[in-house]
Structure formats: structure tokens, C-alpha cells
Coordinates of N, CA and C in Angstrom, one line a residue:
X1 N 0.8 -1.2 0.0 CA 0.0 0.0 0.0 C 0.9 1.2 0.0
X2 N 0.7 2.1 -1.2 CA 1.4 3.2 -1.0 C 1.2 4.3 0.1
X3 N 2.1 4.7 0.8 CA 2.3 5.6 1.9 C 2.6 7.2 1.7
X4 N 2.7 7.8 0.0 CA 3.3 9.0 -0.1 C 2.4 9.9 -0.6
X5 N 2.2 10.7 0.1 CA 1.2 12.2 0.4 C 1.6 12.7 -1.0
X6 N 0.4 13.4 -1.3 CA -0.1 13.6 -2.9 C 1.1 14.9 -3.0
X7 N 1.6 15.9 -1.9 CA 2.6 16.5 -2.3 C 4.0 16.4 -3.1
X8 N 4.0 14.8 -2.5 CA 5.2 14.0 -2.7 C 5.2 13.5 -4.1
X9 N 3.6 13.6 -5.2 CA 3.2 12.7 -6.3 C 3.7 13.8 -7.2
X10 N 4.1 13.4 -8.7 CA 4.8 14.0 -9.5 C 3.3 14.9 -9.7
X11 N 3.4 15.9 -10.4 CA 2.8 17.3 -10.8 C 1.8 17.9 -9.7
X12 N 2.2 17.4 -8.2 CA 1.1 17.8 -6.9 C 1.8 19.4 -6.9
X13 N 2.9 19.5 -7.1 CA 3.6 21.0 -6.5 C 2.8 21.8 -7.5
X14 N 2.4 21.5 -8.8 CA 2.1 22.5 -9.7 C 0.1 22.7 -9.3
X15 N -0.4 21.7 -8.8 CA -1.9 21.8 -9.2 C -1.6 22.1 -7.5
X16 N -1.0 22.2 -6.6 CA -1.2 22.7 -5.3 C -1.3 24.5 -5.5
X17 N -0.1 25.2 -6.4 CA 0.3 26.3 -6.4 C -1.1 27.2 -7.1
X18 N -1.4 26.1 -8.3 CA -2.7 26.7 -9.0 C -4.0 27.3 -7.8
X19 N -4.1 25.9 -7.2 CA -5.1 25.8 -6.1 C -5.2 27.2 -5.6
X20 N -4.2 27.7 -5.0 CA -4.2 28.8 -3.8 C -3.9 29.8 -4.5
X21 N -3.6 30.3 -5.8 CA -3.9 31.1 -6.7 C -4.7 31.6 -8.1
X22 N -5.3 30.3 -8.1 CA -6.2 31.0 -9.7 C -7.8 31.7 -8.7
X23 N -7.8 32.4 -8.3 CA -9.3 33.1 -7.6 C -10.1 31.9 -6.9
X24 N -9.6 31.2 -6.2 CA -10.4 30.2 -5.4 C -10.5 29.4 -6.4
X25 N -10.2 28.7 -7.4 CA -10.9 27.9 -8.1 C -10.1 26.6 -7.1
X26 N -10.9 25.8 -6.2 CA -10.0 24.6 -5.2 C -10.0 25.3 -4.5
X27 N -10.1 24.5 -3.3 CA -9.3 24.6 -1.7 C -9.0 23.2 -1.6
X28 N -8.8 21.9 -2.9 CA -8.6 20.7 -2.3 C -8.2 20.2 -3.3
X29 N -7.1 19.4 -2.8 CA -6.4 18.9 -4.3 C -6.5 17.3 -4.0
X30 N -6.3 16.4 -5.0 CA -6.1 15.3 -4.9 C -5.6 14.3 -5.5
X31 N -4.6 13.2 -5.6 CA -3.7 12.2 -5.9 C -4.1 10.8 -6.1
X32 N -4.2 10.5 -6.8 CA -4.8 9.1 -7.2 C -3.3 8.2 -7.8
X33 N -3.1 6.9 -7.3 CA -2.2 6.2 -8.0 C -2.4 5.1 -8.4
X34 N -2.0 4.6 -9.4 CA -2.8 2.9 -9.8 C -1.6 2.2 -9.6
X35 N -1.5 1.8 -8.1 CA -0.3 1.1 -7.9 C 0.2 -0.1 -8.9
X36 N -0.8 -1.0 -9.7 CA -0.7 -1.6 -11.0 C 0.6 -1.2 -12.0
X37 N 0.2 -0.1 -12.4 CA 0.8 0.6 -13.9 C 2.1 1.5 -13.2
X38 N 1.6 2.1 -11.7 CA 3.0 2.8 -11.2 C 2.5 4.4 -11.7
X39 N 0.9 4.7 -12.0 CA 0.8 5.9 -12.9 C 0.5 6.5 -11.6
X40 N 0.2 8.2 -11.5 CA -0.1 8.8 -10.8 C -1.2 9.8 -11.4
X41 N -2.3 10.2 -10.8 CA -2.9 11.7 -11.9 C -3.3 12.6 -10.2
X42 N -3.9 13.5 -10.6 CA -3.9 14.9 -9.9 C -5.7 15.5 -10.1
X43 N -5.6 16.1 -9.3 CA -7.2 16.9 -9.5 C -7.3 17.5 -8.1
X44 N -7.9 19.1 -8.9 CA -8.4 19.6 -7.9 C -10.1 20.1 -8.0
X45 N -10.2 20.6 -6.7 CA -11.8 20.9 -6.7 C -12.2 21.8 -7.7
X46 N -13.3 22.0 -7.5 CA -14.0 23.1 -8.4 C -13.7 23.0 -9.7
X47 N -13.0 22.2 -10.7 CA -12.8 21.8 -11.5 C -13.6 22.2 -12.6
X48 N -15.0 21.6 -12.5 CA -16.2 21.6 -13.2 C -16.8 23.2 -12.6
X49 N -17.5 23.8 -13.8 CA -17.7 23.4 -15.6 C -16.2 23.9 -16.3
X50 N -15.1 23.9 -15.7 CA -14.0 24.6 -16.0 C -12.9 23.2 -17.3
X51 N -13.6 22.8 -17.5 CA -12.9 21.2 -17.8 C -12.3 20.9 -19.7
X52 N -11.5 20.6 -19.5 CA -11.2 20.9 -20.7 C -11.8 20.6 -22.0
X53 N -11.5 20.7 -23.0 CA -12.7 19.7 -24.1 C -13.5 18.1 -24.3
X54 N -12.1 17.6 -23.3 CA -12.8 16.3 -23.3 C -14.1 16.0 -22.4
X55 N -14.2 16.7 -21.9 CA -15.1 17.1 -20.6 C -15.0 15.9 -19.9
X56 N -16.5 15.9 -18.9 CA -16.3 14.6 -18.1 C -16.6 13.1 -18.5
X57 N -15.6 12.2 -18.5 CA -15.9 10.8 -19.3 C -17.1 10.1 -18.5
X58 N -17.6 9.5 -19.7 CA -19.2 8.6 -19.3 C -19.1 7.5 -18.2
X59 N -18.2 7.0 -18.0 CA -17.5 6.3 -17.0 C -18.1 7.1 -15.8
X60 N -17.3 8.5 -15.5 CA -17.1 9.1 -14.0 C -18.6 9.4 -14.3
X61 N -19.3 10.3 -15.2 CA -21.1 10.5 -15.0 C -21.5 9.2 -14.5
X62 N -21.6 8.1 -15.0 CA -22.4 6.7 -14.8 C -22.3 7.1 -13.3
X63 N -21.0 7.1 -12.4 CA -20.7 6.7 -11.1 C -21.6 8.0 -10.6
X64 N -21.3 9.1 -10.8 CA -21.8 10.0 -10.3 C -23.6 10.0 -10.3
X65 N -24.1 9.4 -11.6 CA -25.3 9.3 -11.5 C -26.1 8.4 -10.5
X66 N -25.0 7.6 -9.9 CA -25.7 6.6 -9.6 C -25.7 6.7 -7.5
X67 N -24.8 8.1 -7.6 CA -24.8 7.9 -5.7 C -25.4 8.7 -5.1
X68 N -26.3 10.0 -6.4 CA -26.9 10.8 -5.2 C -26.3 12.2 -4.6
X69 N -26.9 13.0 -4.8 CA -25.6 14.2 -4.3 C -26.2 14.1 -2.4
X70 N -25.2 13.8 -1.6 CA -25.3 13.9 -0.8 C -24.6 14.9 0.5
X71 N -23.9 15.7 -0.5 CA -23.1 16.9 0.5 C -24.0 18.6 -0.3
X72 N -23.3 19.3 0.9 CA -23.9 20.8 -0.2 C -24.2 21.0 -1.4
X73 N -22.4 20.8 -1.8 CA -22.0 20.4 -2.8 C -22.3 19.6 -4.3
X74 N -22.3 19.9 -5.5 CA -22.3 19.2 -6.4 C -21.6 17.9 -6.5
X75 N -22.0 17.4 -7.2 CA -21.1 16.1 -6.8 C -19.8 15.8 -7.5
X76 N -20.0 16.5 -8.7 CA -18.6 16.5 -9.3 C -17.4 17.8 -8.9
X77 N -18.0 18.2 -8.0 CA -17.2 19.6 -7.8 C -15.6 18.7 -6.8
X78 N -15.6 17.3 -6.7 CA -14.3 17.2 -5.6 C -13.4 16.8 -6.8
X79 N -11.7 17.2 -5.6 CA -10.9 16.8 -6.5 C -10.6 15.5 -7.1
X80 N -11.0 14.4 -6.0 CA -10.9 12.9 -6.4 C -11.9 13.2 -7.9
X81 N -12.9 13.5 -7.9 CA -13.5 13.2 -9.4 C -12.9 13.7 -11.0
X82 N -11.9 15.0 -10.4 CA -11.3 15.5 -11.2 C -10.1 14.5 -11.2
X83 N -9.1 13.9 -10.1 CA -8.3 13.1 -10.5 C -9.0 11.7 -11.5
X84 N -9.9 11.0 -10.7 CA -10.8 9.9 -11.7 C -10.9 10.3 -13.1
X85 N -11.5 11.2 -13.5 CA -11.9 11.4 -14.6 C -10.4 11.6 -15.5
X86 N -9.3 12.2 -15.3 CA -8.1 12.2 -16.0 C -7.8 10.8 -15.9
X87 N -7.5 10.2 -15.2 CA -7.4 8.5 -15.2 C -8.3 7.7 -15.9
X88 N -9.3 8.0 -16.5 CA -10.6 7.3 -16.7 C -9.9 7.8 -18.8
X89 N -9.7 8.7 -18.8 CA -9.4 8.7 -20.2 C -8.0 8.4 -20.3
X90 N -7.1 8.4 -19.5 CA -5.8 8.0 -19.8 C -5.4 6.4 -19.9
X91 N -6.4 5.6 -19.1 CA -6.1 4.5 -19.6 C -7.3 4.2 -20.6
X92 N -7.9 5.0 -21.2 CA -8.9 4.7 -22.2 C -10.0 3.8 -22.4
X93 N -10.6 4.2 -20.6 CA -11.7 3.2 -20.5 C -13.1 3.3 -21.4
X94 N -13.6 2.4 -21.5 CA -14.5 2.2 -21.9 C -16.1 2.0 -21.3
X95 N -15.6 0.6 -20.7 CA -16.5 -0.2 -19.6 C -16.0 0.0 -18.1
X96 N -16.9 -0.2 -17.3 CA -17.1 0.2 -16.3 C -15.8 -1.4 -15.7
X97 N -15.6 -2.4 -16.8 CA -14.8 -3.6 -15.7 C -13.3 -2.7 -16.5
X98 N -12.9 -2.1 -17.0 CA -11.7 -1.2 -17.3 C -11.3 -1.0 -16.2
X99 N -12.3 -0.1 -15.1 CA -11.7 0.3 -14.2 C -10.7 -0.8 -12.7
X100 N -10.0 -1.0 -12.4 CA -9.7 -1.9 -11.7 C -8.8 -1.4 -10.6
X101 N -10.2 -0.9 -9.5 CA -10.9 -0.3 -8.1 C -10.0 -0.6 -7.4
X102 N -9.6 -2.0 -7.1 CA -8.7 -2.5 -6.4 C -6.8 -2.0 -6.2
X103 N -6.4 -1.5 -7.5 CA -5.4 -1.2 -7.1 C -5.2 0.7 -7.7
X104 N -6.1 1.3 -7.3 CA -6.5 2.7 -6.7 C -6.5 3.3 -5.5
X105 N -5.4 4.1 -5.0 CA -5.5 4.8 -4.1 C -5.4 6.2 -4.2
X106 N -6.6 6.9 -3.1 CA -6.6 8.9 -3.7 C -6.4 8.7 -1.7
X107 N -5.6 10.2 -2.5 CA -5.0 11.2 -0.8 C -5.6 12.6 -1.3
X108 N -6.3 13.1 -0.5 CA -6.4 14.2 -0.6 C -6.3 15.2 0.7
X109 N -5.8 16.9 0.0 CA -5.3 17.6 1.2 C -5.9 18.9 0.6
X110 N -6.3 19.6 1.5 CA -6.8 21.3 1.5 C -5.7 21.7 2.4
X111 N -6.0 22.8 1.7 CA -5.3 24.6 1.9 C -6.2 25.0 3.3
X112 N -5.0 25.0 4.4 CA -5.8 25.6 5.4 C -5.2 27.4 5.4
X113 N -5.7 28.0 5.3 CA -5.5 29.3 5.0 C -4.4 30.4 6.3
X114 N -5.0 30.3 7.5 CA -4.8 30.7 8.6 C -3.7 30.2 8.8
X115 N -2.9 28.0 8.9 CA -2.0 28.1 9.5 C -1.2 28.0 7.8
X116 N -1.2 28.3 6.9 CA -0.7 28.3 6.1 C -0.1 27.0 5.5
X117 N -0.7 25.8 5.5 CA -0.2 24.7 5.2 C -1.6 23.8 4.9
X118 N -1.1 22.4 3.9 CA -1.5 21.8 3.8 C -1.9 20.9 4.2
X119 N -3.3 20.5 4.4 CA -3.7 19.3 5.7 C -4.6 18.3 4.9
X120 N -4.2 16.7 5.3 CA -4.7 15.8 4.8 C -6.8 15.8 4.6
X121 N -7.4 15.1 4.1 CA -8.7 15.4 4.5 C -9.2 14.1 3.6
X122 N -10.5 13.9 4.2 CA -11.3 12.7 4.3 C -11.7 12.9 3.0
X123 N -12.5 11.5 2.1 CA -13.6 12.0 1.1 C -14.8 12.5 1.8
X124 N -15.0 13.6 1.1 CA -16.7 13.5 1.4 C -17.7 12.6 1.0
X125 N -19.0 12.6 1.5 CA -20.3 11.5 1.4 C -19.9 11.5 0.0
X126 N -20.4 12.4 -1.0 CA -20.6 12.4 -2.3 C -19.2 11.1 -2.9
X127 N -17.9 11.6 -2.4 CA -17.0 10.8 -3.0 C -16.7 9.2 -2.3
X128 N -17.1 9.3 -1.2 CA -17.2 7.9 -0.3 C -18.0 6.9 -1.1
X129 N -18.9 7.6 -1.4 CA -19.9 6.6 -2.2 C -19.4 5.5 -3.6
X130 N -18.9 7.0 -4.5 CA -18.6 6.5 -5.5 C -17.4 5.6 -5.3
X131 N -16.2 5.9 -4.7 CA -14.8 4.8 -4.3 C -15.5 3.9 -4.0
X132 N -16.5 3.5 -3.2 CA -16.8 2.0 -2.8 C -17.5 1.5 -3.9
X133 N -18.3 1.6 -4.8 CA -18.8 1.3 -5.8 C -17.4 0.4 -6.5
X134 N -16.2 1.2 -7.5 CA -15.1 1.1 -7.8 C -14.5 -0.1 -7.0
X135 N -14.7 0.0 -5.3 CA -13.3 -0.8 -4.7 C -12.3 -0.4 -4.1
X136 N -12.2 1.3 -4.8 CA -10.8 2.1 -4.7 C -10.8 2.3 -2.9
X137 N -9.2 2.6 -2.2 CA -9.3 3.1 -1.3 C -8.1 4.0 -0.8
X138 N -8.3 4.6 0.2 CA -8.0 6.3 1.0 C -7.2 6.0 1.2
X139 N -6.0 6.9 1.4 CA -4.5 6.6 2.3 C -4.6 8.2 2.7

């Protein structure tokens, strides 16, 4: 089980810096690795409708359609779903058995403002849901 905080994951220093400077867009970043392949991807919050052309893959909607928004929040607005969904077209899934839950793990950490540092943080309901569906799990 990998042990290394999303800071530590190749391009976290660059989508941490964005975080805390593009006008709030994020207060939470997040690191997904597919211990499998050895790949790593990145995502932060608020992501959505901001998303690039490929927008969000049918894969991450399916998941999202299927858990219910259960925070304030939208349900695609966390960073795990922005990390998922880069992963979701990089290994060029298709079907929902592409995905392989099992050797997926996301860390995710918010900008605490006041002590000026980055602190680890739980999934929310909305994203708890979907990881268990997958298999995937938290470090």
C-alpha cells in the first residue's frame, strides 16, 4: 500500500500552487495512483464546468449518476473526481470492468488558510460513495 502524500506525487507541487492562486478555483487537491501501472494523476476541486474539451468521461457520470448528491455540494465539484476522470481517459476506459478499483488509491489535502499549510482530508459523502462502488481506497 502506497504511503506517499499527494505532495510527494509528480505534478502535486504545480496543481497545489494553482489551487491557492487561480481566484479560489479549489481549496482541495487530490492524488490518485494505480499502484498496477506505477501511474499517478492529480485533480483539484471546483474543476467543473471549467474542464477541458474532453469534458467529463461517461464512465465518471455513470458513477456520479448513480450515488446521489449527498453533500452541499455538487457532486462532481471534488478533487478525487477530477483526479478519476483524468485516469478514466488516460487508460482509455471504456466499460465500467476497465476500471480496476482494487489497485487505486486517492489522498487528498486542503489549503488551510490561517495556518498556512496543507492538511490531509477525508472523502466526502458524495466521493465515499462513489470509491466504494469502484473498490478504490483512502491513504
Amino acid at each position: 500500500m502506497p504511503t506517499t502524500k499527494v505532495k510527494e506525487w509528480a505534478g502535486a507541487t504545480r496543481i497545489q500552487k494553482a489551487t491557492r492562486t487561480q481566484g479560489g478555483l479549489g481549496t482541495v487537491v487530490a492524488g490518485l495512483a494505480d499502484v498496477a501501472t506505477q501511474q499517478t494523476f492529480t485533480g483539484t476541486s471546483g474543476a467543473y464546468p471549467y474542464l477541458p474539451a474532453t469534458g467529463k468521461h461517461p464512465i465518471m457520470e455513470t458513477l456520479l449518476a448513480r450515488i446521489g448528491q449527498g453533500e452541499a455540494w455538487t457532486v462532481d465539484n471534488c478533487a478525487e473526481v477530477d483526479a478519476m476522470n483524468t485516469y478514466l481517459y488516460a487508460i482509455n476506459a471504456r466499460l465500467m470492468t476497465d476500471v480496476h478499483g482494487e489497485n487505486l488509491y486517492f489522498h487528498a489535502e486542503t489549503w488551510n488558510r490561517e495556518k498556512r499549510v496543507w492538511q490531509p482530508r477525508r472523502a466526502c459523502g458524495n466521493c465515499d460513495k462513489w470509491m466504494k462502488i469502484i473498490g478504490a481506497r483512502r491513504i
